[in-house]
Amino acid sequence: MDLLAQLNGLPGELEERLRKVAGDADLEAARVDFLGRKGRLAELMSHLRDLSPAERPAFGQAANAVKQRMTELLDERKALQEQEREAAFLAGFDCSLPGRTLWNGSLHPITLAMEEVCSVFRSMGYEIAGGPEVETDFNCFEALNMPPEHPARDMQDTLYINDKVLLRAHTSCVQVRTMMNRRPPLAIIGPGKVYRRDSDVTHTPMFHQIEGLLVDRHVTMADLRGTLTAFLRAVFGGSTRVRFRPSFFPFTEPSVEVDMSCAQCGGRGHIDGQPCRVCKGSGWLEILGSGMVDPAVFRSVGYDPDEVSGFAFGLGVERIAMLKYGLTDLRMNFENDIRFLHQFPV
């Protein structure tokens, strides 16, 4: 049989071969056998040099037509196999079965708590302000009435990059930056990550804070008490009781710790006759620190303490989340256990 006859006979042979194909592996084997680099078409094309110059053009045109036809046969067979698979799947599909609901993710409890706190203060007219997590020593300590070697720095021993640059220990830096760039009146809250060299059941090296600042004329402790009482009752319920205790912070004077009635036992100090494990039977929980802005802080940012006054406060978001959602270990927030995260609303 001459080469041209063998060439023209390839599509018929492939068609016969495809009738016996049983799956994808057989189909691929047929493709390689007929159209592969060492396949039957390539074998015939290797004899092109044996033809006379007058015969070669016709043989080349026939080879292209044969290749195109065999490619079409292979594609048709592949499409047919896909249709057969789909038909087999549909034949076994029970449309009466209940559908599968899509899995929905959820917000992290810290995110939920932070968004709720920010929402409450936005409703009071506060703006949300931000700042970098890598700060200067001046913004983090010196402007807040904590010069070098001040003992209050030991309470916030943080992570230094060099002598003058560190990971911020609190979001009070946001207050400093805002006051240095804006004139009063202003009311801001600064949420974000902060860093301290602590790690145990109740402390982590990274945690979240929200600090607030209000500066205007004639701001008093009554304004501070009213603001924080309204905030705590918005988050924990209208029956929440609030008390203020004298304390010390370098950047506020006078300074107060704010306690709220225990969210677990309702401020009774006991549950079913047993002392409450959350408040240790006292009925109170320390929730945040606050006070009137120290005049030294105003002077460091270029404000005249004789002209303006204000208050500041700061709270840990993890503590809010623990009380709000009944968490028992701070580290649960950072373990990324999907079972824990599934317990919270979307």
PDB file of C-alpha atoms in Angstrom, residues 89-243:
ATOM      1  CA  PHE A  89     -24.314  11.101  38.019  1.00  0.00           C
ATOM      2  CA  LEU A  90     -27.775  12.538  37.418  1.00  0.00           C
ATOM      3  CA  ALA A  91     -29.253   9.055  37.301  1.00  0.00           C
ATOM      4  CA  GLY A  92     -28.028   8.467  40.840  1.00  0.00           C
ATOM      5  CA  PHE A  93     -28.979  11.928  42.148  1.00  0.00           C
ATOM      6  CA  ASP A  94     -31.963  12.064  44.482  1.00  0.00           C
ATOM      7  CA  CYS A  95     -33.532  15.504  44.073  1.00  0.00           C
ATOM      8  CA  SER A  96     -35.776  14.848  47.094  1.00  0.00           C
ATOM      9  CA  LEU A  97     -32.824  14.964  49.514  1.00  0.00           C
ATOM     10  CA  PRO A  98     -32.514  18.141  51.626  1.00  0.00           C
ATOM     11  CA  GLY A  99     -30.042  20.697  50.333  1.00  0.00           C
ATOM     12  CA  ARG A 100     -26.718  21.479  51.945  1.00  0.00           C
ATOM     13  CA  THR A 101     -26.531  24.909  53.519  1.00  0.00           C
ATOM     14  CA  LEU A 102     -23.489  27.012  52.786  1.00  0.00           C
ATOM     15  CA  TRP A 103     -20.964  27.359  55.604  1.00  0.00           C
ATOM     16  CA  ASN A 104     -20.877  30.880  56.981  1.00  0.00           C
ATOM     17  CA  GLY A 105     -17.879  32.299  58.749  1.00  0.00           C
ATOM     18  CA  SER A 106     -18.167  34.422  61.872  1.00  0.00           C
ATOM     19  CA  LEU A 107     -16.465  37.468  63.291  1.00  0.00           C
ATOM     20  CA  HIS A 108     -13.865  36.925  65.984  1.00  0.00           C
ATOM     21  CA  PRO A 109     -15.081  37.744  69.523  1.00  0.00           C
ATOM     22  CA  ILE A 110     -12.464  40.495  69.807  1.00  0.00           C
ATOM     23  CA  THR A 111     -13.744  42.014  66.562  1.00  0.00           C
ATOM     24  CA  LEU A 112     -17.322  41.762  67.809  1.00  0.00           C
ATOM     25  CA  ALA A 113     -16.432  43.464  71.100  1.00  0.00           C
ATOM     26  CA  MET A 114     -14.368  46.180  69.401  1.00  0.00           C
ATOM     27  CA  GLU A 115     -17.105  46.964  66.885  1.00  0.00           C
ATOM     28  CA  GLU A 116     -19.723  47.181  69.637  1.00  0.00           C
ATOM     29  CA  VAL A 117     -17.611  49.510  71.768  1.00  0.00           C
ATOM     30  CA  CYS A 118     -16.808  51.733  68.788  1.00  0.00           C
ATOM     31  CA  SER A 119     -20.476  51.795  67.810  1.00  0.00           C
ATOM     32  CA  VAL A 120     -21.513  52.993  71.290  1.00  0.00           C
ATOM     33  CA  PHE A 121     -18.996  55.824  71.305  1.00  0.00           C
ATOM     34  CA  ARG A 122     -19.770  56.835  67.726  1.00  0.00           C
ATOM     35  CA  SER A 123     -23.392  57.241  68.827  1.00  0.00           C
ATOM     36  CA  MET A 124     -22.107  59.686  71.469  1.00  0.00           C
ATOM     37  CA  GLY A 125     -20.355  61.769  68.815  1.00  0.00           C
ATOM     38  CA  TYR A 126     -16.811  60.390  69.151  1.00  0.00           C
ATOM     39  CA  GLU A 127     -14.563  60.015  66.103  1.00  0.00           C
ATOM     40  CA  ILE A 128     -12.396  56.958  65.509  1.00  0.00           C
ATOM     41  CA  ALA A 129      -8.714  57.874  65.226  1.00  0.00           C
ATOM     42  CA  GLY A 130      -5.770  55.685  64.316  1.00  0.00           C
ATOM     43  CA  GLY A 131      -1.997  55.638  64.523  1.00  0.00           C
ATOM     44  CA  PRO A 132       1.036  53.402  63.851  1.00  0.00           C
ATOM     45  CA  GLU A 133       1.831  50.389  66.019  1.00  0.00           C
ATOM     46  CA  VAL A 134       5.535  51.297  65.929  1.00  0.00           C
ATOM     47  CA  GLU A 135       5.872  54.523  67.928  1.00  0.00           C
ATOM     48  CA  THR A 136       8.402  56.988  69.257  1.00  0.00           C
ATOM     49  CA  ASP A 137       9.310  57.053  72.920  1.00  0.00           C
ATOM     50  CA  PHE A 138       8.053  60.642  73.091  1.00  0.00           C
ATOM     51  CA  ASN A 139       4.531  59.799  71.887  1.00  0.00           C
ATOM     52  CA  CYS A 140       4.315  56.633  73.962  1.00  0.00           C
ATOM     53  CA  PHE A 141       5.750  57.892  77.260  1.00  0.00           C
ATOM     54  CA  GLU A 142       7.318  61.342  77.480  1.00  0.00           C
ATOM     55  CA  ALA A 143       4.306  63.276  76.177  1.00  0.00           C
ATOM     56  CA  LEU A 144       2.170  61.360  78.685  1.00  0.00           C
ATOM     57  CA  ASN A 145       4.119  62.635  81.681  1.00  0.00           C
ATOM     58  CA  MET A 146       6.441  59.610  81.870  1.00  0.00           C
ATOM     59  CA  PRO A 147       9.990  60.851  81.285  1.00  0.00           C
ATOM     60  CA  PRO A 148      12.927  58.413  81.058  1.00  0.00           C
ATOM     61  CA  GLU A 149      13.465  56.392  84.263  1.00  0.00           C
ATOM     62  CA  HIS A 150       9.917  57.170  85.449  1.00  0.00           C
ATOM     63  CA  PRO A 151       8.814  54.174  87.596  1.00  0.00           C
ATOM     64  CA  ALA A 152       5.394  54.052  85.874  1.00  0.00           C
ATOM     65  CA  ARG A 153       7.154  52.746  82.782  1.00  0.00           C
ATOM     66  CA  ASP A 154       7.814  49.467  84.590  1.00  0.00           C
ATOM     67  CA  MET A 155       4.075  48.741  84.535  1.00  0.00           C
ATOM     68  CA  GLN A 156       4.145  48.919  80.729  1.00  0.00           C
ATOM     69  CA  ASP A 157       7.525  47.365  80.011  1.00  0.00           C
ATOM     70  CA  THR A 158       7.298  46.942  76.276  1.00  0.00           C
ATOM     71  CA  LEU A 159       9.226  45.764  73.216  1.00  0.00           C
ATOM     72  CA  TYR A 160      11.868  48.218  71.990  1.00  0.00           C
ATOM     73  CA  ILE A 161      13.294  48.463  68.496  1.00  0.00           C
ATOM     74  CA  ASN A 162      15.931  50.955  69.626  1.00  0.00           C
ATOM     75  CA  ASP A 163      16.275  53.518  72.424  1.00  0.00           C
ATOM     76  CA  LYS A 164      13.707  55.865  70.893  1.00  0.00           C
ATOM     77  CA  VAL A 165      11.434  53.561  68.874  1.00  0.00           C
ATOM     78  CA  LEU A 166       9.209  50.801  70.267  1.00  0.00           C
ATOM     79  CA  LEU A 167       6.031  48.827  69.765  1.00  0.00           C
ATOM     80  CA  ARG A 168       3.365  50.946  71.417  1.00  0.00           C
ATOM     81  CA  ALA A 169       2.317  49.848  74.903  1.00  0.00           C
ATOM     82  CA  HIS A 170      -1.064  51.587  74.711  1.00  0.00           C
ATOM     83  CA  THR A 171      -3.180  53.497  72.222  1.00  0.00           C
ATOM     84  CA  SER A 172      -2.712  56.725  74.215  1.00  0.00           C
ATOM     85  CA  CYS A 173      -0.189  57.517  71.477  1.00  0.00           C
ATOM     86  CA  VAL A 174      -3.183  58.119  69.204  1.00  0.00           C
ATOM     87  CA  GLN A 175      -4.422  60.773  71.646  1.00  0.00           C
ATOM     88  CA  VAL A 176      -1.036  62.490  71.617  1.00  0.00           C
ATOM     89  CA  ARG A 177      -0.823  62.477  67.824  1.00  0.00           C
ATOM     90  CA  THR A 178      -4.357  63.837  67.500  1.00  0.00           C
ATOM     91  CA  MET A 179      -3.805  66.667  69.981  1.00  0.00           C
ATOM     92  CA  MET A 180      -0.529  67.662  68.308  1.00  0.00           C
ATOM     93  CA  ASN A 181      -2.296  67.993  64.947  1.00  0.00           C
ATOM     94  CA  ARG A 182      -5.689  69.391  65.954  1.00  0.00           C
ATOM     95  CA  ARG A 183      -7.080  72.053  68.212  1.00  0.00           C
ATOM     96  CA  PRO A 184      -9.913  71.464  70.694  1.00  0.00           C
ATOM     97  CA  PRO A 185     -12.747  70.746  70.977  1.00  0.00           C
ATOM     98  CA  LEU A 186     -12.258  67.105  70.076  1.00  0.00           C
ATOM     99  CA  ALA A 187     -13.706  63.732  71.085  1.00  0.00           C
ATOM    100  CA  ILE A 188     -11.929  60.618  69.798  1.00  0.00           C
ATOM    101  CA  ILE A 189     -11.451  56.942  70.519  1.00  0.00           C
ATOM    102  CA  GLY A 190      -8.356  55.047  69.417  1.00  0.00           C
ATOM    103  CA  PRO A 191      -8.815  51.291  68.934  1.00  0.00           C
ATOM    104  CA  GLY A 192      -5.939  49.003  67.992  1.00  0.00           C
ATOM    105  CA  LYS A 193      -3.254  46.482  68.888  1.00  0.00           C
ATOM    106  CA  VAL A 194      -0.740  47.166  71.636  1.00  0.00           C
ATOM    107  CA  TYR A 195       2.287  45.236  72.877  1.00  0.00           C
ATOM    108  CA  ARG A 196       3.766  44.482  76.294  1.00  0.00           C
ATOM    109  CA  ARG A 197       6.262  41.925  77.544  1.00  0.00           C
ATOM    110  CA  ASP A 198       3.662  39.819  79.407  1.00  0.00           C
ATOM    111  CA  SER A 199       2.408  36.279  78.895  1.00  0.00           C
ATOM    112  CA  ASP A 200       0.198  34.264  81.277  1.00  0.00           C
ATOM    113  CA  VAL A 201      -3.443  33.274  81.767  1.00  0.00           C
ATOM    114  CA  THR A 202      -4.598  36.891  81.962  1.00  0.00           C
ATOM    115  CA  HIS A 203      -1.926  38.588  79.807  1.00  0.00           C
ATOM    116  CA  THR A 204      -0.639  38.176  76.257  1.00  0.00           C
ATOM    117  CA  PRO A 205       2.278  39.953  74.529  1.00  0.00           C
ATOM    118  CA  MET A 206      -0.167  41.430  72.018  1.00  0.00           C
ATOM    119  CA  PHE A 207      -3.665  42.573  72.906  1.00  0.00           C
ATOM    120  CA  HIS A 208      -6.214  45.217  71.927  1.00  0.00           C
ATOM    121  CA  GLN A 209      -7.102  48.503  73.577  1.00  0.00           C
ATOM    122  CA  ILE A 210      -9.586  51.271  73.023  1.00  0.00           C
ATOM    123  CA  GLU A 211      -8.650  54.596  74.583  1.00  0.00           C
ATOM    124  CA  GLY A 212     -10.834  57.672  74.530  1.00  0.00           C
ATOM    125  CA  LEU A 213     -10.221  61.388  74.892  1.00  0.00           C
ATOM    126  CA  LEU A 214     -12.501  64.393  75.185  1.00  0.00           C
ATOM    127  CA  VAL A 215     -11.041  67.904  75.318  1.00  0.00           C
ATOM    128  CA  ASP A 216     -13.064  71.107  75.493  1.00  0.00           C
ATOM    129  CA  ARG A 217     -13.728  73.981  77.884  1.00  0.00           C
ATOM    130  CA  HIS A 218     -15.180  73.270  81.321  1.00  0.00           C
ATOM    131  CA  VAL A 219     -15.055  69.430  81.093  1.00  0.00           C
ATOM    132  CA  THR A 220     -15.503  67.892  84.555  1.00  0.00           C
ATOM    133  CA  MET A 221     -15.469  64.546  86.353  1.00  0.00           C
ATOM    134  CA  ALA A 222     -19.261  64.577  86.090  1.00  0.00           C
ATOM    135  CA  ASP A 223     -18.916  64.396  82.302  1.00  0.00           C
ATOM    136  CA  LEU A 224     -16.506  61.485  82.662  1.00  0.00           C
ATOM    137  CA  ARG A 225     -18.786  59.606  85.030  1.00  0.00           C
ATOM    138  CA  GLY A 226     -21.851  60.138  82.866  1.00  0.00           C
ATOM    139  CA  THR A 227     -20.062  59.065  79.687  1.00  0.00           C
ATOM    140  CA  LEU A 228     -18.600  55.855  81.118  1.00  0.00           C
ATOM    141  CA  THR A 229     -21.788  54.907  82.949  1.00  0.00           C
ATOM    142  CA  ALA A 230     -23.783  55.294  79.730  1.00  0.00           C
ATOM    143  CA  PHE A 231     -21.197  53.246  77.833  1.00  0.00           C
ATOM    144  CA  LEU A 232     -21.136  50.323  80.290  1.00  0.00           C
ATOM    145  CA  ARG A 233     -24.922  50.151  80.487  1.00  0.00           C
ATOM    146  CA  ALA A 234     -25.156  50.182  76.679  1.00  0.00           C
ATOM    147  CA  VAL A 235     -22.800  47.201  76.452  1.00  0.00           C
ATOM    148  CA  PHE A 236     -23.753  45.152  79.530  1.00  0.00           C
ATOM    149  CA  GLY A 237     -27.350  46.176  80.153  1.00  0.00           C
ATOM    150  CA  GLY A 238     -29.297  49.001  81.750  1.00  0.00           C
ATOM    151  CA  SER A 239     -29.210  47.434  85.227  1.00  0.00           C
ATOM    152  CA  THR A 240     -25.401  47.507  85.381  1.00  0.00           C
ATOM    153  CA  ARG A 241     -24.124  49.407  88.422  1.00  0.00           C
ATOM    154  CA  VAL A 242     -20.954  51.495  88.139  1.00  0.00           C
ATOM    155  CA  ARG A 243     -18.573  52.806  90.789  1.00  0.00           C
TER     156      ARG A 243
END
